[in-house]
Structure formats: structure tokens, C-alpha cells
């Protein structure tokens, strides 16, 4: 069974069962279910787009109070929802429209519970881009999933709703299953993502807890510069020149956003790279020490033991075993 079908079932079938819906179509392209009794009345549909993107749409009137359990994948969700649906979604705007409100949020790979009440009209269309989607496209689009989610989390939900009001327009979800419709939906999903990214890049007023878009962007530049070669990470002075920001502000901003110092982050990334090399290669410890920026094997072993509680040799034996 294709992996995207497994994801569909994990995400969708528990909802179908809880709402006592009947599956009227269940194929490789997606699932369509409807219900006229039980906890709700209406229909649900989920469409698979390759392995890394899901589209779901539902329109239900709740008949009786109950708690719904969802089993989503780790993904970035872009949703167009009705006003009555907003109370069941994170990061909801205050100035909501009757229909077509846009919300964007990172969904964790864990069970989510929602208390639904009789009379609630749950109507939404969502496009869910999994972490793997961003990893697959990272070289082409230069997208970093975690950084994008962090940036979006800094934006006022009302600004998102105002700026992206028509973002879902034109995504055709009326047909299920045929290759033609899958290609059409995928084009629509990518259009939505491109519009979201364009808007996020232009949004400069995003604030939360005193952080600004510029703060997050600065930290992103610093982490990318360090991650490019952890063993030869730039100094604070070099990072300051690279980002055109004074080193005092750079260090203070990095600490406020990440909770750790620039030097602490660089040391952690050096040792994480060392852990990877110990398992993935047969290079001697002295060579790995040089690659990750330590002058001597002794200095490397001391730093490694202080961080992990074991020697580099013990780490290699344990993880290879």
C-alpha cells in the first residue's frame, strides 16, 4: 500500500468511525464518506497528492455533544474555514468572516482532541504540507520547515486572515480519484503554498512576545551560516559582517529567539556533526576531531564526553550495535 494511502487512513479513518460515516469511495486517490445520523450529518473527503501533501475538506453539522479525536501527520496546514469552525482551530483571528477565513498553523504528529457541540457547523478545506514535502523541495525552493513554521507563528492571525483571504480560491476539490483531478489539485496546492510564502516574506510587522520578523530572519541567517559547516563555523565578528548587524544586537537577539548563545549553538552543532560522522563513517577519531573543529583528539573527547556522557569510541560502538 503506498505510503500516502497509509497517511490518509491514519489521518482520516478515525474521524469517519467516530462520526459514524459510511465510506462511499475508498481508492488510491482518496476517501469520501458521508453520514446522515449519529454524532453528525454531512460529508468528509481526503485526497492524496503523492507522498507529502494531503488535502481534506469537510462539511458537518454536529447532532450531539461529543469529543472528536484526530490523528494528523506532522504538517503545515493552510485552511479556509467558516466562522463556526474557528473555535476548534489554533491561532484563530478575532475579526472573523462568516466564510472563507484563512488560518495557517503547524500541526504536530500527535492525537488532537476537539470538543464538538450540538448545532456546530464544521466547514473547512485544508491543504496539509508534510515535513517531508519541504525536505524534498529544499534544494529547489530553499524552504526550511521549522523556520517557516516559526515565522508564521509570529504573525498576528488577523493579519494572516486579511492578507490571505483569497488564498484558497481556485483549488478544485469537487472530484476524487482520477489522475487528472490529482494533478489539478496538486497544481492548486502548490499555488497556495507559493502565495503563502510570498506573503510571509513580505510581511514585516509580525510580532509576538516582543520578537519581530527581522529577529527571526536574523537568527535564520546565523543558523544557516553555522549549519553550512559546523566544524568551521564563523565567529561572532564574521557573522556580524555577514548579516550586517552589530555583534551585540546579534548575540542578544539570538539568545532571545533560541534560548541559547551563538557560541553554545555552534558547539552543539559541532558535536551533533561529530555524532553523525562517528556512526556514518569509519574515519579515525583524530580525523573527525579535525573535521568538527577541534585542535586535538583529547580536546574533542573531553568536549564530547561533557556533552553526551560517553566517549566518542563508546558512542560509535553503541549506535553501530
Short mmCIF file of C-alpha atoms in Angstrom, two decimals:
data_model
loop_
_atom_site.label_atom_id
_atom_site.label_comp_id
_atom_site.label_asym_id
_atom_site.label_seq_id
_atom_site.Cartn_x
_atom_site.Cartn_y
_atom_site.Cartn_z
CA UNK A 1 0.00 0.00 0.00
CA UNK A 2 1.51 3.39 -0.97
CA UNK A 3 2.77 5.47 1.94
CA UNK A 4 0.42 8.35 1.12
CA UNK A 5 -2.54 5.94 1.43
CA UNK A 6 -1.32 4.88 4.87
CA UNK A 7 -1.16 8.54 5.87
CA UNK A 8 -4.67 9.09 4.58
CA UNK A 9 -6.03 6.23 6.64
CA UNK A 10 -4.18 7.26 9.79
CA UNK A 11 -5.41 10.83 9.47
CA UNK A 12 -8.92 10.26 8.19
CA UNK A 13 -10.42 6.91 9.11
CA UNK A 14 -10.63 7.57 12.90
CA UNK A 15 -12.80 10.62 12.14
CA UNK A 16 -15.01 8.58 9.82
CA UNK A 17 -15.55 5.95 12.51
CA UNK A 18 -16.27 8.47 15.27
CA UNK A 19 -18.79 10.35 13.14
CA UNK A 20 -20.40 7.03 12.14
CA UNK A 21 -19.97 7.95 8.50
CA UNK A 22 -20.18 5.49 5.60
CA UNK A 23 -17.33 5.35 3.11
CA UNK A 24 -18.80 5.80 -0.35
CA UNK A 25 -15.45 5.90 -2.15
CA UNK A 26 -12.13 4.50 -0.96
CA UNK A 27 -9.36 4.36 -3.53
CA UNK A 28 -5.71 5.24 -4.03
CA UNK A 29 -6.73 8.79 -4.84
CA UNK A 30 -8.59 9.44 -1.61
CA UNK A 31 -11.54 8.73 0.64
CA UNK A 32 -15.04 10.16 0.54
CA UNK A 33 -17.53 9.47 3.34
CA UNK A 34 -20.96 10.75 4.35
CA UNK A 35 -23.30 10.44 7.32
CA UNK A 36 -26.94 11.21 7.95
CA UNK A 37 -27.10 10.09 11.57
CA UNK A 38 -25.04 9.52 14.68
CA UNK A 39 -22.98 12.42 16.07
CA UNK A 40 -23.06 14.44 12.85
CA UNK A 41 -24.68 14.91 9.47
CA UNK A 42 -22.68 15.78 6.38
CA UNK A 43 -19.64 14.61 4.41
CA UNK A 44 -15.86 14.37 4.62
CA UNK A 45 -13.28 13.92 1.88
CA UNK A 46 -9.50 13.49 1.85
CA UNK A 47 -7.33 13.48 -1.26
CA UNK A 48 -3.80 12.10 -1.54
CA UNK A 49 -1.23 14.06 -3.51
CA UNK A 50 1.93 11.99 -3.80
CA UNK A 51 3.56 11.11 -0.52
CA UNK A 52 3.95 14.52 1.01
CA UNK A 53 0.81 16.59 0.65
CA UNK A 54 -2.78 15.97 1.75
CA UNK A 55 -5.95 17.88 1.01
CA UNK A 56 -9.04 17.41 3.16
CA UNK A 57 -12.45 19.00 3.08
CA UNK A 58 -15.47 18.50 5.32
CA UNK A 59 -18.89 19.95 5.93
CA UNK A 60 -20.68 18.62 9.01
CA UNK A 61 -23.49 19.72 11.29
CA UNK A 62 -22.98 18.23 14.73
CA UNK A 63 -26.06 16.45 16.07
CA UNK A 64 -24.93 15.77 19.64
CA UNK A 65 -22.13 16.74 22.00
CA UNK A 66 -19.04 14.55 21.72
CA UNK A 67 -15.25 14.67 21.69
CA UNK A 68 -13.53 14.08 18.37
CA UNK A 69 -10.04 12.61 18.18
CA UNK A 70 -7.85 13.43 15.18
CA UNK A 71 -4.64 11.68 14.20
CA UNK A 72 -2.83 14.13 11.90
CA UNK A 73 0.62 13.92 10.36
CA UNK A 74 3.36 16.41 11.22
CA UNK A 75 2.49 19.13 8.72
CA UNK A 76 1.89 22.78 7.95
CA UNK A 77 -1.85 23.36 7.44
CA UNK A 78 -3.37 26.12 5.33
CA UNK A 79 -7.11 26.11 5.95
CA UNK A 80 -10.14 28.02 4.76
CA UNK A 81 -12.82 27.73 7.42
CA UNK A 82 -16.21 29.05 8.44
CA UNK A 83 -16.59 31.30 11.46
CA UNK A 84 -18.20 28.50 13.49
CA UNK A 85 -15.19 26.26 12.85
CA UNK A 86 -12.64 28.72 14.24
CA UNK A 87 -13.18 27.82 17.89
CA UNK A 88 -11.86 24.34 17.10
CA UNK A 89 -8.69 25.56 15.37
CA UNK A 90 -5.45 27.09 16.68
CA UNK A 91 -4.39 30.69 16.00
CA UNK A 92 -7.88 31.90 15.10
CA UNK A 93 -8.39 35.52 14.01
CA UNK A 94 -10.57 37.76 16.15
CA UNK A 95 -12.11 39.62 13.22
CA UNK A 96 -13.64 36.58 11.53
CA UNK A 97 -15.78 36.45 8.39
CA UNK A 98 -18.84 34.20 8.07
CA UNK A 99 -16.95 32.09 5.48
CA UNK A 100 -13.51 31.85 3.95
CA UNK A 101 -11.35 32.71 6.95
CA UNK A 102 -7.74 31.71 6.38
CA UNK A 103 -5.63 30.17 9.15
CA UNK A 104 -2.13 28.74 8.95
CA UNK A 105 -0.62 26.58 11.66
CA UNK A 106 1.90 23.80 12.30
CA UNK A 107 0.22 20.52 13.21
CA UNK A 108 2.17 18.12 15.42
CA UNK A 109 2.24 14.38 14.81
CA UNK A 110 0.06 13.53 17.80
CA UNK A 111 -3.55 12.94 18.74
CA UNK A 112 -5.64 16.14 18.90
CA UNK A 113 -8.97 16.29 20.74
CA UNK A 114 -11.78 18.71 19.97
CA UNK A 115 -15.00 19.12 21.96
CA UNK A 116 -17.87 19.47 19.49
CA UNK A 117 -21.36 20.59 20.47
CA UNK A 118 -24.80 20.01 19.02
CA UNK A 119 -25.55 22.61 16.37
CA UNK A 120 -21.91 23.34 15.47
CA UNK A 121 -21.43 23.62 11.72
CA UNK A 122 -17.89 22.46 10.97
CA UNK A 123 -16.89 23.51 7.46
CA UNK A 124 -13.30 23.70 6.24
CA UNK A 125 -10.95 22.95 3.38
CA UNK A 126 -7.32 22.35 4.34
CA UNK A 127 -4.10 21.73 2.47
CA UNK A 128 -1.52 19.96 4.63
CA UNK A 129 2.14 20.07 3.59
CA UNK A 130 4.14 17.46 5.48
CA UNK A 131 7.68 17.94 6.75
CA UNK A 132 8.83 15.56 4.02
CA UNK A 133 7.35 17.87 1.39
CA UNK A 134 9.68 20.66 2.47
CA UNK A 135 12.68 18.35 2.75
CA UNK A 136 12.05 17.07 -0.77
CA UNK A 137 11.84 20.60 -2.20
CA UNK A 138 14.51 22.17 -0.01
CA UNK A 139 17.19 22.29 -2.72
CA UNK A 140 14.80 23.81 -5.26
CA UNK A 141 12.82 26.21 -3.11
CA UNK A 142 15.21 26.78 -0.21
CA UNK A 143 12.42 26.08 2.27
CA UNK A 144 13.10 25.19 5.86
CA UNK A 145 10.04 23.65 7.51
CA UNK A 146 10.83 24.56 11.12
CA UNK A 147 11.89 28.12 10.31
CA UNK A 148 8.81 28.71 8.17
CA UNK A 149 6.54 27.41 10.96
CA UNK A 150 8.32 29.63 13.48
CA UNK A 151 7.93 32.69 11.26
CA UNK A 152 4.26 32.07 10.66
CA UNK A 153 3.75 31.61 14.39
CA UNK A 154 4.96 35.17 14.92
CA UNK A 155 2.30 36.67 12.66
CA UNK A 156 -0.92 38.06 14.10
CA UNK A 157 -3.78 35.75 12.98
CA UNK A 158 -5.84 38.78 11.95
CA UNK A 159 -3.05 39.84 9.60
CA UNK A 160 -2.98 36.37 8.06
CA UNK A 161 -6.74 36.40 7.59
CA UNK A 162 -6.69 39.83 5.96
CA UNK A 163 -3.63 39.22 3.82
CA UNK A 164 -4.55 35.75 2.57
CA UNK A 165 -8.31 36.00 2.28
CA UNK A 166 -8.41 34.54 -1.23
CA UNK A 167 -5.50 32.13 -0.91
CA UNK A 168 -7.66 29.02 -1.26
CA UNK A 169 -9.60 30.34 -4.22
CA UNK A 170 -9.47 28.15 -7.30
CA UNK A 171 -8.45 24.90 -5.59
CA UNK A 172 -10.81 22.37 -7.17
CA UNK A 173 -11.77 19.60 -4.71
CA UNK A 174 -15.04 18.51 -6.29
CA UNK A 175 -13.78 15.32 -7.93
CA UNK A 176 -11.99 12.39 -6.36
CA UNK A 177 -9.68 9.72 -7.59
CA UNK A 178 -8.83 10.32 -11.25
CA UNK A 179 -5.21 11.09 -12.18
CA UNK A 180 -6.36 14.26 -13.92
CA UNK A 181 -8.01 15.59 -10.78
CA UNK A 182 -4.95 14.67 -8.66
CA UNK A 183 -2.68 16.68 -10.95
CA UNK A 184 -5.13 19.59 -10.88
CA UNK A 185 -5.32 19.54 -7.09
CA UNK A 186 -1.53 19.35 -6.79
CA UNK A 187 -1.16 22.42 -9.01
CA UNK A 188 -3.69 24.24 -6.85
CA UNK A 189 -1.91 23.18 -3.65
CA UNK A 190 1.43 24.45 -4.93
CA UNK A 191 -0.21 27.71 -5.95
CA UNK A 192 -1.50 28.10 -2.40
CA UNK A 193 1.95 27.41 -0.95
CA UNK A 194 3.65 29.86 -3.31
CA UNK A 195 1.17 32.59 -2.38
CA UNK A 196 1.65 31.85 1.31
CA UNK A 197 5.44 32.07 1.02
CA UNK A 198 5.29 35.27 -0.98
CA UNK A 199 3.03 36.87 1.58
CA UNK A 200 5.11 35.69 4.54
CA UNK A 201 8.28 37.12 3.02
CA UNK A 202 6.62 40.49 2.54
CA UNK A 203 5.06 40.59 5.99
CA UNK A 204 7.36 42.72 8.14
CA UNK A 205 5.08 43.53 11.07
CA UNK A 206 4.89 40.06 12.59
CA UNK A 207 5.36 40.25 16.34
CA UNK A 208 4.82 38.05 19.33
CA UNK A 209 6.39 38.31 22.76
CA UNK A 210 8.48 41.25 21.62
CA UNK A 211 10.02 39.35 18.67
CA UNK A 212 9.86 40.71 15.15
CA UNK A 213 10.10 39.21 11.70
CA UNK A 214 13.57 40.72 11.38
CA UNK A 215 14.65 38.97 14.59
CA UNK A 216 13.59 35.56 13.27
CA UNK A 217 15.13 36.24 9.87
CA UNK A 218 18.42 37.25 11.51
CA UNK A 219 18.53 34.06 13.56
CA UNK A 220 17.75 32.05 10.44
CA UNK A 221 20.73 33.60 8.65
CA UNK A 222 23.02 32.86 11.59
CA UNK A 223 21.93 29.24 11.99
CA UNK A 224 22.25 28.57 8.26
CA UNK A 225 25.76 30.03 8.23
CA UNK A 226 26.78 27.80 11.15
CA UNK A 227 25.00 24.70 9.83
CA UNK A 228 26.71 25.01 6.44
CA UNK A 229 29.98 23.78 8.01
CA UNK A 230 29.72 23.29 11.80
CA UNK A 231 33.42 22.43 12.07
CA UNK A 232 34.39 25.81 10.63
CA UNK A 233 31.54 27.91 11.94
CA UNK A 234 32.03 31.67 11.54
CA UNK A 235 32.94 33.69 14.60
CA UNK A 236 30.51 36.24 16.03
CA UNK A 237 32.50 39.00 14.34
CA UNK A 238 32.26 37.20 10.98
CA UNK A 239 28.55 36.58 11.48
CA UNK A 240 28.10 40.24 12.29
CA UNK A 241 29.72 41.22 9.00
CA UNK A 242 27.74 38.58 7.11
CA UNK A 243 24.36 39.74 8.47
CA UNK A 244 25.23 43.48 8.62
CA UNK A 245 24.13 43.57 12.27
CA UNK A 246 26.21 44.68 15.24
CA UNK A 247 27.55 41.74 17.24
CA UNK A 248 25.92 42.93 20.48
CA UNK A 249 22.47 43.01 18.91
CA UNK A 250 23.16 39.76 17.07
CA UNK A 251 24.05 37.88 20.27
CA UNK A 252 21.15 39.35 22.25
CA UNK A 253 18.62 38.58 19.50
CA UNK A 254 19.91 35.04 19.02
CA UNK A 255 19.64 34.36 22.75
CA UNK A 256 16.12 35.81 22.94
CA UNK A 257 14.82 33.82 19.97
CA UNK A 258 16.55 30.45 20.55
CA UNK A 259 17.26 30.43 24.27
CA UNK A 260 20.97 29.68 23.71
CA UNK A 261 24.05 31.69 22.87
CA UNK A 262 25.62 31.79 19.41
CA UNK A 263 28.68 30.01 20.75
CA UNK A 264 26.55 27.41 22.52
CA UNK A 265 24.63 26.70 19.33
CA UNK A 266 27.85 26.38 17.32
CA UNK A 267 29.35 23.95 19.87
CA UNK A 268 26.17 21.86 19.87
CA UNK A 269 26.13 21.66 16.08
CA UNK A 270 29.83 20.65 16.01
CA UNK A 271 29.15 17.77 18.37
CA UNK A 272 26.00 16.74 16.51
CA UNK A 273 28.06 16.56 13.32
CA UNK A 274 30.66 14.52 15.19
CA UNK A 275 27.95 12.09 16.34
CA UNK A 276 26.80 11.66 12.75
CA UNK A 277 30.33 11.07 11.45
CA UNK A 278 31.10 8.53 14.17
CA UNK A 279 28.18 6.37 13.07
CA UNK A 280 28.20 7.02 9.31
CA UNK A 281 31.96 6.75 8.62
CA UNK A 282 35.00 4.70 9.61
CA UNK A 283 37.20 7.78 9.98
CA UNK A 284 39.56 7.67 12.98
CA UNK A 285 38.75 9.90 15.94
CA UNK A 286 41.65 12.25 15.16
CA UNK A 287 40.29 12.90 11.67
CA UNK A 288 36.76 13.52 12.96
CA UNK A 289 38.15 15.87 15.60
CA UNK A 290 39.81 17.94 12.86
CA UNK A 291 36.66 17.97 10.69
CA UNK A 292 34.49 19.32 13.51
CA UNK A 293 36.99 21.96 14.50
CA UNK A 294 38.95 20.61 17.49
CA UNK A 295 42.70 21.11 17.60
CA UNK A 296 43.47 17.78 19.28
CA UNK A 297 41.69 14.43 19.79
CA UNK A 298 41.94 14.99 23.55
CA UNK A 299 40.06 18.28 23.38
CA UNK A 300 37.44 16.63 21.17
CA UNK A 301 37.00 13.66 23.53
CA UNK A 302 36.67 15.93 26.55
CA UNK A 303 34.01 18.11 24.90
CA UNK A 304 32.17 15.07 23.54
CA UNK A 305 32.10 13.32 26.93
CA UNK A 306 30.93 16.50 28.66
CA UNK A 307 28.03 16.78 26.20
CA UNK A 308 26.92 13.14 25.85
CA UNK A 309 28.22 11.41 28.97
CA UNK A 310 30.20 8.87 26.91
CA UNK A 311 33.44 8.85 24.93
CA UNK A 312 33.41 9.11 21.13
CA UNK A 313 34.51 5.46 20.84
CA UNK A 314 31.71 4.30 23.12
CA UNK A 315 29.19 6.36 21.14
CA UNK A 316 30.32 4.71 17.89
CA UNK A 317 30.11 1.20 19.35
CA UNK A 318 26.71 1.78 20.94
CA UNK A 319 24.99 3.27 17.92
CA UNK A 320 26.51 0.90 15.41
CA UNK A 321 25.42 -2.04 17.51
#
